Steps between C-alpha positions, in 0.01 A plus 500: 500500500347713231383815558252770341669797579578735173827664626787272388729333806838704434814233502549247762155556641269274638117515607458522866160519695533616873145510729475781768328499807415632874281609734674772705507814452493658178526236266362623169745752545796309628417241202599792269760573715668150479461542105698797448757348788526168254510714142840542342710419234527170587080452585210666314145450571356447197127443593275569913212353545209727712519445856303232659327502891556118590396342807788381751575153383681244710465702813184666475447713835643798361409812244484422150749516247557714180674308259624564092709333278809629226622370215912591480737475254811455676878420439526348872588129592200346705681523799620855432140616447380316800783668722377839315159424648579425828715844495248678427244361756749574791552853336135547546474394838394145487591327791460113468260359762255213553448307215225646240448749737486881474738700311562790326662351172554192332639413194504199356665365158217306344661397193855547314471454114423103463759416785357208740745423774500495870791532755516637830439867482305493142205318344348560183262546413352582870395186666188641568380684188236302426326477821473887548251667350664833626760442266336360216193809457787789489701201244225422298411855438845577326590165367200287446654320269813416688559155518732407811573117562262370217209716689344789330456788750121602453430048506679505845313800615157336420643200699497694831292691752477904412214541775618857630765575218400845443636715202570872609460812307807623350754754717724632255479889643806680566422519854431136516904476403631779694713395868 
């Protein structure tokens, strides 16, 4: 997967890109809060997109969502940055519930280098990339060019509803970080 980020990948890195989400609590600042929980020697995030206000999708009788995306460089296996993720979610209080229902975190591993495969805890890319536009607005505005699967990002993103995908202004105070 090429990428179009200037700072070099240091040995026995790979491109990652993980999507953020939830609608409890918080969750621009527990989205920064799961970022610094993931960064480390072995995981740098490289690129964020803004944050996003989405509409619930899949069950929609609940608050919307804020959603972003990150570009990582990571030394991680798949399955060791998936079981990174899902750390860090429980760390942060996310409790798993009905399905596509409210939370206050979710991370998801959209893509791992060019890797396709599928088994029983892990598939990559995400199944449903291409059907959420709540993924591919944050995606698109870091890697537009990204091609995942033989699909450019911004081509899928035209291919799908935005209708409420609403880009916010940019948090980056100290206070905005602070616990």
């Amino acid at each position: 997967m090429p990428g179009d980020v200037a700072t070099p990948r240091r040995r026995g890195e790979v491109e990652a890109y993980l999507a953020f989400g939830g609608n409890l609590g918080d969750v621009r600042k527990t989205i920064r809060r799961a970022l610094s929980a993931l960064e480390d020697q072995s995981l740098r995030v490289m690129r964020l997109s803004s944050d996003y206000r989405t509409p619930a999708w899949g069950k929609e009788d609940q608050p919307a969502f804020i959603n972003a995306c990150a570009l990582v460089f990571t030394t991680l296996t798949p399955h060791d940055l998936l079981s990174r993720c899902l750390q860090v979610e429980r760390h942060l209080g996310r409790v798993r519930g009905a399905r596509w229902g409210p939370r206050t975190i979710d991370i998801d591993v959209l893509a791992y280098d060019s890797m396709t495969r599928s088994d029983s805890t892990l598939t990559l890319p995400h199944p449903e990339l291409f059907n959420r536009a709540f993924v591919l607005a944050p995606l698109a505005e870091i890697a537009p060019a990204l091609e995942i699967a033989g699909m450019r990002i911004v081509d899928a993103l035209e291919r799908v509803d935005r209708e409420g995908i609403e880009r916010l202004p940019t948090d980056r105070s100290p206070e905005a970080d602070e616990e």
